Short mmCIF file of C-alpha atoms in Angstrom, two decimals:
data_model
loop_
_atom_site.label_atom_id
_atom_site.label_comp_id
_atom_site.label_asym_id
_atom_site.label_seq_id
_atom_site.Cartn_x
_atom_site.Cartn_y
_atom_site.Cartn_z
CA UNK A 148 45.99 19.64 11.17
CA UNK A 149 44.12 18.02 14.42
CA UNK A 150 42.40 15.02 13.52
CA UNK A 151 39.02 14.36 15.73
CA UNK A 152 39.35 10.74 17.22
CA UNK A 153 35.75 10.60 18.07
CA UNK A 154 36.82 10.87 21.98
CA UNK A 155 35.57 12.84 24.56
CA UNK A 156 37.25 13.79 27.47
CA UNK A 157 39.28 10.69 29.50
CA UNK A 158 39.33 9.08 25.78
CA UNK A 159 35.79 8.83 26.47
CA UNK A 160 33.62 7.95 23.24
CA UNK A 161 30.88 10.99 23.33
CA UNK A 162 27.31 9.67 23.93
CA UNK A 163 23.91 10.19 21.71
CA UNK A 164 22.56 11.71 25.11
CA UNK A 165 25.47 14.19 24.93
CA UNK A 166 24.74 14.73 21.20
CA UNK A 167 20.81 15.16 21.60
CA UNK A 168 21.97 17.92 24.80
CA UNK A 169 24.40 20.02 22.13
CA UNK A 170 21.37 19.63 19.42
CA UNK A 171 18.92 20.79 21.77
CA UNK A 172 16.35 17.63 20.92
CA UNK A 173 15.50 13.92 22.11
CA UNK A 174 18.02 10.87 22.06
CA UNK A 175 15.20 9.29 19.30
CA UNK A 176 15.62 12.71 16.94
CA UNK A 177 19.65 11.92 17.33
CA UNK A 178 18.96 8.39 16.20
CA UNK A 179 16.96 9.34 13.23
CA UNK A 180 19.23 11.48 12.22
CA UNK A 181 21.98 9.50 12.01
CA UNK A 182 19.96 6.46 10.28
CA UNK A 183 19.08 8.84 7.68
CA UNK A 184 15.21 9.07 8.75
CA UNK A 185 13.20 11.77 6.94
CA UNK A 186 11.02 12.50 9.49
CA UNK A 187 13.29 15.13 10.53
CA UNK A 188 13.33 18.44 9.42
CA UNK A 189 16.19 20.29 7.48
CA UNK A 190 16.82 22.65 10.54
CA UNK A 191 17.08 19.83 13.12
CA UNK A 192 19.04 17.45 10.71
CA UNK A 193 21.63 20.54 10.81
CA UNK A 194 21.43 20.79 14.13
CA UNK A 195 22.13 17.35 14.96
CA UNK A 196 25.05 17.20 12.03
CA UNK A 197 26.67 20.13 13.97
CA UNK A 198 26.58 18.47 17.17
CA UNK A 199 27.78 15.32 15.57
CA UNK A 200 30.50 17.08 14.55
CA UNK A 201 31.40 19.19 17.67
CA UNK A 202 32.10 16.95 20.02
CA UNK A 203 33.21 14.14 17.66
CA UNK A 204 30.67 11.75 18.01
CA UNK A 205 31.15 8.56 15.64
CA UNK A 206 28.44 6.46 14.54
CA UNK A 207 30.59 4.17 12.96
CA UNK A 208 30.91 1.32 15.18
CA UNK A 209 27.11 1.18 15.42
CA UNK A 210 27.10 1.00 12.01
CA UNK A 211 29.31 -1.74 11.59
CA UNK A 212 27.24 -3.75 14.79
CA UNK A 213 24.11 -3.26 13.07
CA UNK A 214 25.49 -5.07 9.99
CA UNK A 215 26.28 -8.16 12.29
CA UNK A 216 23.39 -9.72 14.39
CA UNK A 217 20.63 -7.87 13.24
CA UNK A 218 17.38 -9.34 12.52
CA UNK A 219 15.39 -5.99 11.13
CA UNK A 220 12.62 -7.60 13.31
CA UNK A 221 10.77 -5.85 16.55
CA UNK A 222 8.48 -7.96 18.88
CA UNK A 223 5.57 -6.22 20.27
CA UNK A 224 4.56 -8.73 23.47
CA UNK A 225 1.27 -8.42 25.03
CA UNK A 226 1.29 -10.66 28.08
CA UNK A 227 -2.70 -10.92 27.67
CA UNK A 228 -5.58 -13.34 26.14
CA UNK A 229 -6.17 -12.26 22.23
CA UNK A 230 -9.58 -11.63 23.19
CA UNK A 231 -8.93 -8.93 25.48
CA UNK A 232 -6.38 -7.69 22.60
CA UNK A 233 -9.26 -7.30 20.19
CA UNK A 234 -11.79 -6.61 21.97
CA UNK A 235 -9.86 -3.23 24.09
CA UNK A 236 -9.19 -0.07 21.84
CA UNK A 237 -6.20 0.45 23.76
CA UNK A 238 -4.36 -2.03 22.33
CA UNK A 239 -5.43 -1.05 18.69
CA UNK A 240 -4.38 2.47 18.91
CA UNK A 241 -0.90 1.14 20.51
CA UNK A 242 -0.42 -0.71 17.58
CA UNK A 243 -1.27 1.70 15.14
CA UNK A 244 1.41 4.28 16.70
CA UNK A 245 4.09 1.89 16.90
CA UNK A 246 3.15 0.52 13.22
CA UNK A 247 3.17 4.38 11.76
CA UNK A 248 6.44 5.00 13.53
CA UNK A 249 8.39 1.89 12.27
CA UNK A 250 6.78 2.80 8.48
CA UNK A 251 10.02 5.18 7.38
CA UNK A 252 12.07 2.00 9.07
CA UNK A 253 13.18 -1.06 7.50
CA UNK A 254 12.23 -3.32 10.49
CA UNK A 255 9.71 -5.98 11.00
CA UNK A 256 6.97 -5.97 13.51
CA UNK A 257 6.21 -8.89 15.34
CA UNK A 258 2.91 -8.97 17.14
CA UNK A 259 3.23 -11.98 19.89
CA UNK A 260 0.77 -13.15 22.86
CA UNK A 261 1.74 -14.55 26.07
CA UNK A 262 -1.33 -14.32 28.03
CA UNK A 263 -0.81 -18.38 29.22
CA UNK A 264 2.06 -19.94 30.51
CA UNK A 265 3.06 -21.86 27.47
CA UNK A 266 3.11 -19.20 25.38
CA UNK A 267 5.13 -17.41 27.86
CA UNK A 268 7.96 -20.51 27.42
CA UNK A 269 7.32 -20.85 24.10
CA UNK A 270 7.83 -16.98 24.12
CA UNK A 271 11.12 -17.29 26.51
CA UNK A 272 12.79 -19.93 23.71
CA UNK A 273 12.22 -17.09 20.66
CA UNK A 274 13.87 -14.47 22.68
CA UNK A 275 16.87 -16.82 23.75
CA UNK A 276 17.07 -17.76 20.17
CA UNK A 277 17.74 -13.67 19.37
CA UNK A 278 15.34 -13.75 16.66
CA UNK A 279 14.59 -9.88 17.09
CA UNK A 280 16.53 -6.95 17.62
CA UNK A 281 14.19 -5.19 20.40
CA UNK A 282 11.39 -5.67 22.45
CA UNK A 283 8.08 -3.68 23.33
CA UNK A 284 5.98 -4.93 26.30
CA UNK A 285 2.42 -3.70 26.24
CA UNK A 286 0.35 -4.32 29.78
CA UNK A 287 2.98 -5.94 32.31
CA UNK A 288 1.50 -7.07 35.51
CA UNK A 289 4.05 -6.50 38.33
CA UNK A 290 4.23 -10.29 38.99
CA UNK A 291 5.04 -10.72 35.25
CA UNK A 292 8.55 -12.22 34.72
CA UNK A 293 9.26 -11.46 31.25
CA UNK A 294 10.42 -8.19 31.54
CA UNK A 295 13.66 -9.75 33.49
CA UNK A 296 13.43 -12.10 31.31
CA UNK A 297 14.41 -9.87 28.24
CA UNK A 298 16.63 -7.74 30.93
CA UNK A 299 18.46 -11.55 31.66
CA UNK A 300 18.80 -11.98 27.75
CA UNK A 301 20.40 -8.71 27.26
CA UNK A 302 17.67 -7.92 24.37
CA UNK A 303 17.18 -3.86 24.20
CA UNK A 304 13.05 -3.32 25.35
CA UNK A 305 10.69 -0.76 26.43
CA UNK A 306 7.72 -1.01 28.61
CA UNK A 307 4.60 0.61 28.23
CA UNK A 308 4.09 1.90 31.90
CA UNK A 309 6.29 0.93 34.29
CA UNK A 310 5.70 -2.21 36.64
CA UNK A 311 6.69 0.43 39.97
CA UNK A 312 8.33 3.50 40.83
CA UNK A 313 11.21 1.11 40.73
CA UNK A 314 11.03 -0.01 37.20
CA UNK A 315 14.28 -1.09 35.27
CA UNK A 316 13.50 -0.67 31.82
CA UNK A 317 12.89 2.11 29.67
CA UNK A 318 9.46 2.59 30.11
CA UNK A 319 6.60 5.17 28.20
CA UNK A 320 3.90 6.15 29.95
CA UNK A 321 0.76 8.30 30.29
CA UNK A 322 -0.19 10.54 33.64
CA UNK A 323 -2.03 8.12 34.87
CA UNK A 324 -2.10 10.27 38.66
CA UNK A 325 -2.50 13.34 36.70
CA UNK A 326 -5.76 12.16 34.53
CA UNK A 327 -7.01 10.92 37.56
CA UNK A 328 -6.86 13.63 39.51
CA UNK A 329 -8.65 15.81 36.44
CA UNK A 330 -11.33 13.22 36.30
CA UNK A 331 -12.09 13.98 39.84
CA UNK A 332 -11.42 17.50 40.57
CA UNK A 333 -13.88 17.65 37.57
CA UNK A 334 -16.77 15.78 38.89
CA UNK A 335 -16.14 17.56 42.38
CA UNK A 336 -16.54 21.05 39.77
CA UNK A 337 -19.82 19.63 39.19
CA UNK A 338 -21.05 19.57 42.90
CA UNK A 339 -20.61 15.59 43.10
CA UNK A 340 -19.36 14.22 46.87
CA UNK A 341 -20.33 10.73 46.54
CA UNK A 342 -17.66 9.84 44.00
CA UNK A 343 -17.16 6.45 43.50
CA UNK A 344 -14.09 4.75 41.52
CA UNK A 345 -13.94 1.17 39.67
CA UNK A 346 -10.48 0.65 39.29
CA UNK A 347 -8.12 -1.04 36.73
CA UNK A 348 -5.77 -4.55 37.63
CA UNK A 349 -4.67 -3.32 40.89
CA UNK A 350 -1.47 -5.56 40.56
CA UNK A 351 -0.67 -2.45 37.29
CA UNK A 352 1.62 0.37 38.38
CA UNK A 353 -0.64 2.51 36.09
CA UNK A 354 -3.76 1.62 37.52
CA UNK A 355 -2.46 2.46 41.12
CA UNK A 356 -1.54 5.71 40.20
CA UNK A 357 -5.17 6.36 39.16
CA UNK A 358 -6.56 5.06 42.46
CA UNK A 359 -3.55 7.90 44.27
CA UNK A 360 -4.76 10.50 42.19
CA UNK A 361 -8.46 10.05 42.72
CA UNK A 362 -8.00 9.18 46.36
CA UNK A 363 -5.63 12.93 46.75
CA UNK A 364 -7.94 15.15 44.79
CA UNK A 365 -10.70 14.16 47.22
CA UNK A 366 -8.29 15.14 50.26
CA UNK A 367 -7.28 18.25 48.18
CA UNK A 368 -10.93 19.17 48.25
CA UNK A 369 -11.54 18.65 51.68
CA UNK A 370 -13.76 15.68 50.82
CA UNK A 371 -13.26 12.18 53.00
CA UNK A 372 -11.70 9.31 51.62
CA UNK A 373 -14.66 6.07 51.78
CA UNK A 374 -13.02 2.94 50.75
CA UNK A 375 -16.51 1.80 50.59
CA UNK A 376 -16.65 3.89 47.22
CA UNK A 377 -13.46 2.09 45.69
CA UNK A 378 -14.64 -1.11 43.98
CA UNK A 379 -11.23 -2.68 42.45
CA UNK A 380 -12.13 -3.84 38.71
CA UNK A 381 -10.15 -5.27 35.66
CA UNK A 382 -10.53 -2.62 32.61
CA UNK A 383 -13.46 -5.10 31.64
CA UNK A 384 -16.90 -4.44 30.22
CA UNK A 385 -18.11 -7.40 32.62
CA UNK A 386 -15.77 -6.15 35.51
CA UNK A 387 -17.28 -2.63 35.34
CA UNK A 388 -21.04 -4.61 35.30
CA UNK A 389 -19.86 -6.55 38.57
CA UNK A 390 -17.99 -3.40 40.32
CA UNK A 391 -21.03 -1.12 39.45
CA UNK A 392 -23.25 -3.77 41.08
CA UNK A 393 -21.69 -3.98 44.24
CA UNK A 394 -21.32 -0.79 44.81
CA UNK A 395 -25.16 0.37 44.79
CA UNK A 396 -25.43 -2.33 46.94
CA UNK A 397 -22.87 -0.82 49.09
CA UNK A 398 -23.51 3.18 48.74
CA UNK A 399 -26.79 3.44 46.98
CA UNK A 400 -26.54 7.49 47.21
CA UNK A 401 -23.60 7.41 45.17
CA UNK A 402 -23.50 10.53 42.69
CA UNK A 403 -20.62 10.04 40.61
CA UNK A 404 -18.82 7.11 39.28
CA UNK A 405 -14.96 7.29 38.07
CA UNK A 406 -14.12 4.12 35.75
CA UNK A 407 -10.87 2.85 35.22
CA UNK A 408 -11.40 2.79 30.96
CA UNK A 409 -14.15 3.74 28.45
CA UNK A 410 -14.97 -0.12 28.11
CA UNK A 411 -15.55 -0.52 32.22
CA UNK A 412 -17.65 3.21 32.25
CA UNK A 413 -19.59 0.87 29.67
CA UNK A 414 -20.00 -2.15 31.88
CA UNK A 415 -20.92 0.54 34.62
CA UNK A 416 -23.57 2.68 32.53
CA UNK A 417 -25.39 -0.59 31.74
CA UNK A 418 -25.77 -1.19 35.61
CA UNK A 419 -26.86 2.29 35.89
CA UNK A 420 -29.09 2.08 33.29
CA UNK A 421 -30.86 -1.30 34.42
CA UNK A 422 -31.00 -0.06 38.30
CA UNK A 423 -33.18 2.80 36.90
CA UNK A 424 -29.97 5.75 37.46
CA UNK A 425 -30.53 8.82 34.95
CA UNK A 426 -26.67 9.69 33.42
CA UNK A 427 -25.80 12.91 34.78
CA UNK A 428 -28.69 13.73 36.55
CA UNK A 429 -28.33 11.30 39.47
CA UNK A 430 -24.95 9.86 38.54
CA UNK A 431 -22.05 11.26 36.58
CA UNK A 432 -19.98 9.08 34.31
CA UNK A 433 -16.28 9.34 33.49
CA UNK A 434 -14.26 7.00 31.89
CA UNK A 435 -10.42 7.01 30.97
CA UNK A 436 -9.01 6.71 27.54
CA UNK A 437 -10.82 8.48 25.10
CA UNK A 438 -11.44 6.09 23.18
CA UNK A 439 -13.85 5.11 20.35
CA UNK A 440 -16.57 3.61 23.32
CA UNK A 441 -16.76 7.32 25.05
CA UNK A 442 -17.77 9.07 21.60
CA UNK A 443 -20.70 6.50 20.58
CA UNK A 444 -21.54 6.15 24.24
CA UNK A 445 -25.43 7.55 25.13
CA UNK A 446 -24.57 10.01 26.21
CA UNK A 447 -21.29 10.26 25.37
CA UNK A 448 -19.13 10.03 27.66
CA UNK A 449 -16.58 12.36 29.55
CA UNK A 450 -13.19 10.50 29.36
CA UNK A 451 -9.99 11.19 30.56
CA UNK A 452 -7.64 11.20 27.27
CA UNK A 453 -4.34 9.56 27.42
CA UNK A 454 -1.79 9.39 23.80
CA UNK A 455 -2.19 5.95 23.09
CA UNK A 456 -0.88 6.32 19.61
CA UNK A 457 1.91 9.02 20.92
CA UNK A 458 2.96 6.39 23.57
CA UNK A 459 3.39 3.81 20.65
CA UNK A 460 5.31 6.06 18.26
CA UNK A 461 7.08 6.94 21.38
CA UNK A 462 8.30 3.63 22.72
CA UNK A 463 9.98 2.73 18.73
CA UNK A 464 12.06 6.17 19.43
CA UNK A 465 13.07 4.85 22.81
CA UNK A 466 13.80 1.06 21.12
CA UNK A 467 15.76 2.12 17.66
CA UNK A 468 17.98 4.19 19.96
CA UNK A 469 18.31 1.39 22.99
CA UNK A 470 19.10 -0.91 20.38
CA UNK A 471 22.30 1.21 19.06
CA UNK A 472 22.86 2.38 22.22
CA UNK A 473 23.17 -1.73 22.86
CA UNK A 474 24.62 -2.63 19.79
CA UNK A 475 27.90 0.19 20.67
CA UNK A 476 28.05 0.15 24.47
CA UNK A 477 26.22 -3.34 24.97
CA UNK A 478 26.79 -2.05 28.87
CA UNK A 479 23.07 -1.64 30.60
CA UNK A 480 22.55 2.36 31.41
CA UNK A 481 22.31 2.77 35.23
CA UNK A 482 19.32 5.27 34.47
CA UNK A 483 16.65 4.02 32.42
CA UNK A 484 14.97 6.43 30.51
CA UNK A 485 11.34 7.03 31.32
CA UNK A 486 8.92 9.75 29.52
CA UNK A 487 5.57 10.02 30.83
CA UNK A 488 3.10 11.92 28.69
CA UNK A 489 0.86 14.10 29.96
CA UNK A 490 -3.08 13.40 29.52
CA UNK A 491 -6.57 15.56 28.82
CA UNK A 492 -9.99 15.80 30.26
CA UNK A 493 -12.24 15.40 27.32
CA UNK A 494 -16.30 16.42 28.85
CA UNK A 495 -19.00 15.27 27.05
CA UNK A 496 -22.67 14.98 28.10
CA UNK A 497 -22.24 11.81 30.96
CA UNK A 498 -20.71 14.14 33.30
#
């Protein structure tokens, strides 16, 4: 009888990517499956079994790493102030994905700030200690060193949004240029041509992408491109106030304003408001995240919706499976995996 050595071809051990291919479903699903999740269905657990079993793929020394080293603890890092934590729903519906995700889990979830620099080294000595199995990174700056930092310690970590096109990590990310480009292409539906934006951190990937996407749905439309009308901001209530300011200083006839969140199209609509600007009649409002803000807004607000919660429950799939990806083949993968999930225009009465 031929004994299955759990080899693939070359003596090659087979790979959870290889298994999730056969199975016809995502590395995470794999994962699950073989950590004895039930949030997988009886057809896809089959699935995955069969696959398992076709091309030989042994979970076993996984299994026997994850008995060794493990802490059962995650770190969720958010390189920012706790104010701007608590006071942004973004970071709130992050944290209730990745919390709802982890619940069928038997790991811990660390929440940890390192918005100043001694939190940041105070941050660096916890990680070096290996006092948690993974690592999430919620709004990285591209000058931010503690995603090579983690990448240095060998600790397994996702990014929510990349810090370039270049990005290392596993990252999860919304359609940043895609939403954009709705938001637009949207107002431009609406017979607006003096479409201004207030942008997000200009030094985040994401927030460029937004500022490429409104910048090509103009060209798309034939419509020229006035830097004049791009006011950088900082996702802020008080940065949308201070963008929205200078720019009916700078293009009074603006017609149409594009904010980089809900909580700067807030900052922004107070501006409006004050200046003596009716909301739509002279000056359409869109905002981006769909968040809480844009519903109780007057009027409510059209946002641009992107899967905050999805992303979270998406980046612990990506982190259980890094980690036994790490924990069996400790060997970086040349090809980080990336998802980027796709957004929705959600109108309301501001646009």
């Amino acid at each position: 009888m031929a004994v299955n050595t759990g080899r693939g071809r070359g003596g090659r051990r087979p790979t959870l990517e290889e298994v999730a291919a056969r199975a016809g479903v995502g590395r995470g699903t794999v994962s699950r499956v073989i950590n004895g999740s039930p949030r997988v269905s009886a057809a896809t657990r089959a699935a995955v079994e069969a696959a398992v079993a076709e091309l030989g793929y042994v979970p076993n020394t996984a299994a026997r790493a994850l008995a060794a080293n493990r802490t059962d603890a995650i770190a969720l890092v958010v390189p920012e102030p706790e104010t701007r934590f608590f006071a942004e729903p973004y970071f709130s519906d992050m944290l209730r994905g990745v919390g709802a995700e982890l619940a069928d889990t038997e790991m811990q979830l660390l929440l940890i700030f390192a918005g100043s620099d001694r939190e940041r080294r105070r941050l660096a000595q916890y990680l070096a200690a290996h006092r948690v199995d993974g690592v999430l990174l919620v709004s990285v700056h591209a000058d931010d060193p503690l995603p090579d930092l983690v990448a240095q310690l060998e600790i397994p970590a996702v990014i929510s949004g990349p810090r370039s096109a270049q990005e290392t990590l596993p990252s999860v990310d919304a359609d940043n240029y895609g939403g954009a480009r709705s938001a637009v292409q949207h107002l431009l539906d609406r017979g607006r041509r003096r479409i201004a934006h207030i942008t997000g951190h200009l030094d985040v990937y994401g927030a460029q992408r937004r500022v490429d996407g409104y910048r090509d749905a103009l060209r798309e439309a034939g419509c020229e491109v006035d830097e004049l009308l791009v006011e950088p901001g900082d996702f802020t209530e008080e940065g949308g106030r201070r963008a929205m300011g200078r720019l009916l200083e700078r293009v009074p006839d603006l017609d149409a304003v594009f904010a980089g969140s809900d909580v700067t199209a807030a900052g922004a609509r107070q501006v409006l408001r004050e200046t003596g600007h009716r909301i739509p009649e002279d000056v359409a409002l869109v905002g981006y995240d769909d968040s809480a803000i844009a519903r109780h807004m007057d009027p409510p607000l059209t946002s641009v919706r992107q899967p905050i919660e999805e992303m979270g429950r998406a980046m612990i799939d990506l982190l259980l499976t890094e980690i036994a990806d790490h924990r069996s083949a400790p060997a970086a993968s040349p090809q980080p995996h990336r998802a980027v999930l796709p957004t929705e225009l959600v109108v309301r009465a501001s646009s």
